[in-house]
Coordinates of C-alpha atoms in Angstrom, one line a residue:
M1 CA 124.4 114.2 120.3
E2 CA 127.3 113.2 118.1
K3 CA 126.7 113.1 114.4
Q4 CA 126.9 109.4 114.1
E5 CA 124.4 108.8 116.9
V6 CA 122.0 111.2 115.2
I7 CA 122.3 109.4 111.9
Q8 CA 121.7 106.1 113.7
L9 CA 118.7 107.5 115.5
I10 CA 117.1 108.9 112.4
S11 CA 117.7 105.6 110.5
A12 CA 116.3 103.5 113.3
L13 CA 113.2 105.6 113.5
S14 CA 112.8 105.6 109.7
D15 CA 112.9 101.8 109.5
L16 CA 110.2 101.3 112.1
Y17 CA 106.6 100.4 111.0
G18 CA 103.9 102.9 112.1
A19 CA 100.8 103.1 109.9
P20 CA 98.2 105.6 111.2
G21 CA 96.5 104.0 114.2
F22 CA 99.2 101.4 114.5
E23 CA 102.1 103.5 115.8
Q24 CA 102.9 101.3 118.9
E25 CA 106.3 100.1 117.5
V26 CA 107.4 103.7 117.2
S27 CA 106.1 104.8 120.6
Y28 CA 107.7 101.9 122.4
F29 CA 111.1 102.7 120.7
I30 CA 110.9 106.4 121.7
A31 CA 109.8 105.6 125.2
D32 CA 112.7 103.2 125.6
W33 CA 115.2 105.7 124.1
V34 CA 114.0 108.4 126.6
K35 CA 114.3 106.0 129.5
N36 CA 117.8 104.7 128.5
H37 CA 119.1 108.3 128.1
D38 CA 117.4 109.5 131.3
L39 CA 115.7 112.4 129.5
G40 CA 112.5 112.6 131.6
K41 CA 109.2 111.1 132.4
S42 CA 107.1 109.5 129.7
D43 CA 103.4 108.5 129.5
K44 CA 100.9 107.3 126.9
D45 CA 97.2 107.8 126.3
A46 CA 94.7 105.5 124.8
M47 CA 95.6 106.6 121.2
H48 CA 99.2 105.8 121.9
N49 CA 100.2 109.4 121.8
L50 CA 103.5 109.6 123.8
Y51 CA 104.2 112.4 126.2
V52 CA 107.7 113.2 127.6
E53 CA 108.2 115.8 130.3
K54 CA 111.7 117.3 130.5
K55 CA 113.4 116.1 133.6
T56 CA 113.8 119.6 135.2
N57 CA 110.2 120.7 134.6
K58 CA 108.9 122.5 137.7
V59 CA 105.3 121.6 137.1
G60 CA 104.2 118.1 135.8
L61 CA 101.9 117.5 132.9
D62 CA 98.9 116.6 135.0
E63 CA 99.5 118.9 137.9
A64 CA 97.6 122.0 138.6
R65 CA 99.6 125.0 137.6
P66 CA 99.1 128.8 137.9
R67 CA 98.2 130.7 134.8
L68 CA 100.9 133.0 133.4
N69 CA 99.2 136.0 134.8
E70 CA 99.4 134.4 138.2
G71 CA 103.1 133.9 138.0
G72 CA 103.2 130.5 136.3
R73 CA 106.0 129.3 134.0
V74 CA 105.6 129.3 130.3
R75 CA 104.7 125.8 129.1
V76 CA 106.0 124.8 125.6
Q77 CA 104.8 121.8 123.7
L78 CA 107.1 120.2 121.2
D79 CA 105.3 118.1 118.6
A80 CA 106.2 115.5 116.0
H81 CA 104.0 112.7 114.7
M82 CA 105.0 109.1 114.7
D83 CA 102.8 107.7 111.9
E84 CA 103.6 107.4 108.2
V85 CA 101.6 107.3 105.0
A86 CA 100.5 103.7 104.6
F87 CA 97.6 101.4 103.5
M88 CA 95.0 99.1 105.0
V89 CA 93.7 95.8 103.6
R90 CA 90.2 96.4 102.3
A91 CA 89.5 92.9 101.0
I92 CA 91.1 89.6 100.3
L93 CA 90.3 88.5 96.7
P94 CA 89.7 84.9 95.6
N95 CA 93.2 84.8 94.0
G96 CA 94.8 85.8 97.3
T97 CA 95.7 89.4 96.3
L98 CA 94.7 92.2 98.6
R99 CA 92.6 95.2 97.8
I100 CA 93.8 98.3 99.7
V101 CA 92.8 101.7 100.8
P102 CA 95.4 104.5 101.4
L103 CA 96.0 105.9 104.8
G104 CA 97.3 109.4 104.1
G105 CA 98.0 111.4 101.0
W106 CA 99.2 109.0 98.3
V107 CA 99.4 109.8 94.5
S108 CA 98.2 106.5 93.0
S109 CA 100.9 106.4 90.3
N110 CA 103.6 106.2 93.0
I111 CA 102.1 103.1 94.6
P112 CA 102.7 100.2 92.2
A113 CA 105.9 98.1 91.8
H114 CA 107.2 98.5 95.4
T115 CA 107.7 96.2 98.3
V116 CA 105.5 96.5 101.4
K117 CA 105.0 94.9 104.8
I118 CA 101.6 93.6 105.9
R119 CA 100.9 93.0 109.6
T120 CA 99.4 89.7 110.4
N121 CA 97.0 88.8 113.2
T122 CA 99.9 87.7 115.3
G123 CA 101.7 91.1 114.9
K124 CA 104.3 89.7 112.6
Y125 CA 105.0 91.6 109.3
I126 CA 105.3 89.7 106.0
S127 CA 106.4 91.0 102.7
G128 CA 104.4 91.7 99.6
L129 CA 104.4 93.6 96.3
T130 CA 102.1 96.4 95.2
A131 CA 101.0 95.5 91.7
S132 CA 98.8 96.6 88.8
K133 CA 97.8 95.2 85.5
P134 CA 100.8 94.6 83.3
P135 CA 100.9 96.6 80.0
H136 CA 100.6 93.3 78.0
F137 CA 97.0 92.9 79.2
M138 CA 96.0 96.6 78.9
T139 CA 93.9 98.1 76.1
D140 CA 95.3 101.2 74.4
E141 CA 92.8 103.3 76.3
E142 CA 94.0 101.8 79.6
K143 CA 97.6 102.5 78.8
M144 CA 96.7 106.2 78.4
K145 CA 95.1 106.5 81.8
A146 CA 96.7 106.8 85.2
V147 CA 96.2 103.7 87.4
S148 CA 93.7 104.2 90.3
V149 CA 94.0 102.9 93.8
D150 CA 91.1 100.6 93.1
E151 CA 93.2 98.9 90.4
I152 CA 96.2 98.3 92.6
V153 CA 96.6 95.1 94.7
V154 CA 99.2 93.8 97.1
D155 CA 100.5 90.3 96.2
V156 CA 102.1 88.3 98.9
G157 CA 102.9 85.3 96.6
V158 CA 99.9 83.1 97.3
S159 CA 97.2 81.9 94.9
S160 CA 94.0 81.8 96.9
R161 CA 92.1 83.7 99.6
Q162 CA 92.6 80.8 102.0
E163 CA 96.3 80.8 101.6
A164 CA 96.4 84.5 102.5
I165 CA 94.2 83.9 105.5
D166 CA 96.4 81.0 106.6
L167 CA 99.3 83.5 106.6
G168 CA 97.4 85.5 109.2
I169 CA 96.2 88.3 106.9
E170 CA 92.9 89.9 107.8
V171 CA 90.7 92.7 106.5
G172 CA 91.8 95.8 108.4
A173 CA 95.5 94.9 108.5
P174 CA 97.9 97.8 108.1
I175 CA 100.4 97.9 105.3
V176 CA 103.6 100.0 105.3
P177 CA 106.4 100.5 102.8
E178 CA 109.3 98.1 103.1
V179 CA 112.4 100.3 103.0
S180 CA 115.8 100.2 104.8
S181 CA 117.5 103.5 105.3
C182 CA 121.1 104.4 104.4
Y183 CA 123.4 107.4 104.8
N184 CA 125.7 108.8 102.1
E185 CA 128.5 110.6 104.1
E186 CA 129.9 112.4 101.0
L187 CA 126.6 113.9 100.0
D188 CA 125.1 114.2 103.5
V189 CA 121.8 112.6 102.5
I190 CA 119.9 109.9 104.4
R191 CA 117.7 107.8 102.1
G192 CA 114.7 106.1 103.7
K193 CA 111.0 106.2 104.4
A194 CA 108.8 108.0 106.9
F195 CA 111.0 111.1 107.3
D196 CA 107.5 112.7 107.6
C197 CA 107.7 112.8 110.5
R198 CA 110.3 110.5 112.0
S199 CA 112.9 113.2 111.3
G200 CA 110.8 115.4 113.6
C201 CA 110.8 112.7 116.3
A202 CA 114.6 112.5 116.1
A203 CA 114.8 116.3 116.3
I204 CA 112.8 116.4 119.5
L205 CA 114.9 113.6 121.1
D206 CA 118.1 115.5 120.1
T207 CA 116.7 118.7 121.5
F208 CA 115.9 117.0 124.8
T209 CA 119.4 115.6 124.9
Q210 CA 121.0 119.0 124.3
L211 CA 118.9 120.4 127.1
K212 CA 119.3 117.5 129.5
D213 CA 121.4 119.4 132.0
E214 CA 120.0 122.9 131.4
E215 CA 117.8 124.6 134.0
L216 CA 115.3 126.4 131.8
E217 CA 112.9 129.1 132.7
C218 CA 110.1 127.3 131.0
D219 CA 108.5 123.9 131.2
V220 CA 108.9 121.7 128.1
I221 CA 106.6 118.7 127.2
A222 CA 107.1 116.7 124.0
A223 CA 104.1 115.1 122.5
F224 CA 104.8 112.4 119.9
S225 CA 101.5 112.1 118.3
T226 CA 99.5 109.6 116.3
Q227 CA 97.3 109.7 113.2
E228 CA 98.5 113.0 111.7
E229 CA 98.4 111.6 108.2
V230 CA 94.6 111.0 108.5
G231 CA 93.5 114.3 109.8
V232 CA 95.9 115.5 112.6
R233 CA 93.8 113.5 115.1
G234 CA 96.5 112.7 117.7
A235 CA 97.6 116.3 118.1
T236 CA 93.9 117.3 118.7
V237 CA 94.1 115.1 121.8
T238 CA 97.7 116.0 122.9
S239 CA 97.1 119.7 122.9
Q240 CA 94.0 119.4 125.1
R241 CA 96.1 117.5 127.6
V242 CA 99.3 119.5 127.5
K243 CA 97.5 122.9 127.4
P244 CA 100.6 124.7 126.2
D245 CA 101.3 128.4 126.2
L246 CA 103.5 128.1 123.1
A247 CA 104.1 125.2 120.6
I248 CA 106.9 124.2 118.3
V249 CA 105.8 121.7 115.7
F250 CA 108.6 119.7 114.0
E251 CA 107.5 118.4 110.6
G252 CA 109.1 116.5 107.7
C253 CA 108.0 118.9 104.9
P254 CA 108.1 118.5 101.1
A255 CA 111.3 119.8 99.5
D256 CA 110.8 121.7 96.2
D257 CA 114.3 122.0 94.9
T258 CA 114.2 119.3 92.2
F259 CA 111.2 120.4 90.2
G260 CA 109.2 123.5 89.3
D261 CA 110.4 127.1 89.1
P262 CA 113.8 127.4 90.9
E263 CA 113.0 131.1 91.7
L264 CA 109.9 129.9 93.7
S265 CA 111.8 127.2 95.6
Q266 CA 111.4 127.7 99.3
T267 CA 112.3 124.3 100.8
K268 CA 115.7 123.1 99.6
L269 CA 117.8 120.3 101.0
H270 CA 120.9 121.4 102.9
Q271 CA 119.6 125.0 103.4
G272 CA 118.3 124.6 106.9
P273 CA 114.7 124.2 108.3
M274 CA 111.8 125.8 106.6
L275 CA 109.6 128.1 108.7
R276 CA 106.2 128.5 107.0
H277 CA 104.2 131.7 107.3
V278 CA 101.0 130.0 106.2
D279 CA 99.5 126.8 105.0
A280 CA 96.0 125.5 104.3
R281 CA 95.0 125.4 107.9
M282 CA 97.2 127.8 109.9
I283 CA 98.5 131.3 109.7
T284 CA 101.7 131.1 111.7
H285 CA 101.6 133.4 114.8
P286 CA 103.5 136.5 113.5
G287 CA 105.0 137.3 116.9
F288 CA 106.4 133.9 117.5
Q289 CA 107.5 133.5 113.8
K290 CA 109.4 136.8 114.0
Y291 CA 111.0 135.9 117.3
A292 CA 112.2 132.6 115.8
L293 CA 113.5 134.2 112.6
D294 CA 115.3 137.0 114.5
L295 CA 116.9 134.5 116.8
A296 CA 118.0 132.4 113.8
Q297 CA 119.7 135.4 112.3
E298 CA 121.3 136.4 115.6
Q299 CA 122.6 132.9 116.1
Q300 CA 123.6 132.5 112.4
I301 CA 121.3 129.5 112.0
P302 CA 120.4 128.9 108.4
V303 CA 116.6 128.9 107.9
Q304 CA 114.2 129.1 104.9
R305 CA 111.0 131.1 104.9
A306 CA 108.1 129.7 103.0
V307 CA 104.5 130.6 102.1
R308 CA 102.6 127.3 101.5
T309 CA 99.4 127.2 99.3
G310 CA 98.4 123.8 100.6
G311 CA 99.1 121.1 103.2
S312 CA 98.9 121.4 106.9
T313 CA 100.5 120.2 110.1
N314 CA 99.7 119.4 113.7
G315 CA 100.0 123.1 114.2
A316 CA 96.4 123.3 112.9
P317 CA 94.7 121.8 116.0
I318 CA 97.4 122.9 118.5
H319 CA 97.1 126.6 117.7
L320 CA 93.4 126.5 118.3
T321 CA 93.6 125.0 121.7
E322 CA 91.8 126.7 124.6
R323 CA 92.6 130.5 124.4
A324 CA 94.8 130.0 121.3
V325 CA 98.5 128.9 121.3
P326 CA 101.2 130.8 119.4
T327 CA 102.7 128.1 117.2
I328 CA 105.6 127.8 114.7
V329 CA 106.5 125.0 112.4
I330 CA 110.2 124.0 112.1
G331 CA 110.1 122.0 108.9
L332 CA 112.8 119.5 108.0
P333 CA 113.0 119.3 104.2
V334 CA 112.4 115.9 102.6
R335 CA 112.5 115.2 98.9
Y336 CA 109.7 113.0 97.5
I337 CA 107.6 113.0 100.6
H338 CA 104.5 110.7 100.7
T339 CA 106.2 108.1 98.6
H340 CA 108.2 104.9 99.5
Y341 CA 111.6 106.7 99.5
G342 CA 112.9 110.2 100.4
Y343 CA 116.0 112.1 101.0
A344 CA 116.8 114.1 104.2
S345 CA 119.9 115.9 105.4
Y346 CA 121.8 115.8 108.6
F347 CA 122.7 119.5 108.1
D348 CA 119.1 120.4 108.2
H349 CA 118.5 118.3 111.3
Q350 CA 121.4 120.0 113.1
A351 CA 120.1 123.5 112.2
A352 CA 116.6 122.7 113.2
V353 CA 117.7 121.4 116.6
K354 CA 120.0 124.4 117.2
L355 CA 117.0 126.7 116.6
A356 CA 114.7 124.8 118.9
V357 CA 117.4 124.7 121.6
S358 CA 118.0 128.5 121.3
I359 CA 114.3 129.2 121.5
L360 CA 113.8 127.1 124.6
K361 CA 116.9 128.4 126.4
S362 CA 115.7 132.0 125.9
M363 CA 112.1 131.4 126.8
N364 CA 110.6 132.9 129.9
Y365 CA 107.6 135.0 130.9
K366 CA 109.2 138.2 129.6
T367 CA 110.0 136.6 126.2
Y368 CA 106.5 135.2 126.0
Q369 CA 105.0 138.6 126.6
Q370 CA 107.2 140.0 123.9
I371 CA 105.9 137.4 121.5
V372 CA 102.2 137.8 122.1
K373 CA 102.0 141.6 122.5

């Protein structure tokens, strides 16, 4: 894909609304994009996980296939999740403001004073503001404490519960950040929301595009999963259906280059994708990790190695599927992840896609055996 098309794709995906459990808008967009670019066959399950089979796969997703020791082809699952950190309406108060619960890992101090979109019972999104008690009404003790989620409301501009109900707002309605993405060509940064993990979704689509006319020696199935931010639930389902032999997880991962100890920084913007060796729920398969890192060095693809002390990805459920699945995470650095705004880089996207393409073009039974021995 040309650079401008990639930027447009990332921006379009970023701007879509997809709270956990409400990812339909994103899945419809991706399915249409796949169809319009003739990249393969797509299908959805009841959770709105979206599966895309590469056009030249020899064996389809739901077809019986021989095991590798019976001469079968290596099946590789590409993963990226479609949901974003968001909120849900917990209650509509008498004054018309909305109590909320977080969907995903928010820090409460980052929530107030932003615009959001609330989905009504007709599927329309209306704007609101996240708000907390102004300092003028706080006690000295309150001013010294961090605001809690229970003290934050969403204000849509009405003055009564009935007015909010008349707008179509209901308990259980999803709420997402209201952000429009933009690209700074000079600095090569895209500013927007939901790069965790719409940047990964864009990387998969670009990877499929680069491989569109390639006859691979492996079968490739992409799973665009749901509900990652609330416990990697979608990927728990997709891996059971795909039954991969190997997996590549694309993830928008937190950049650490603007705070903390510079000598410990392992996920910098403009330095290529981050390949983690460990996180809270997965030790990356050493054989597959080494293969990816060696290939990156051979192809002169910039990558960053990281050891994470927390966090997790869809690699957690995928690598535990059936007889175990060697899995790597290709992380796309994002500054200020799990907030309303973040920065991502086209350079990192390009390097991530190049690495994935190189892995898939070289993958066959012999390579697989080299990885797992």
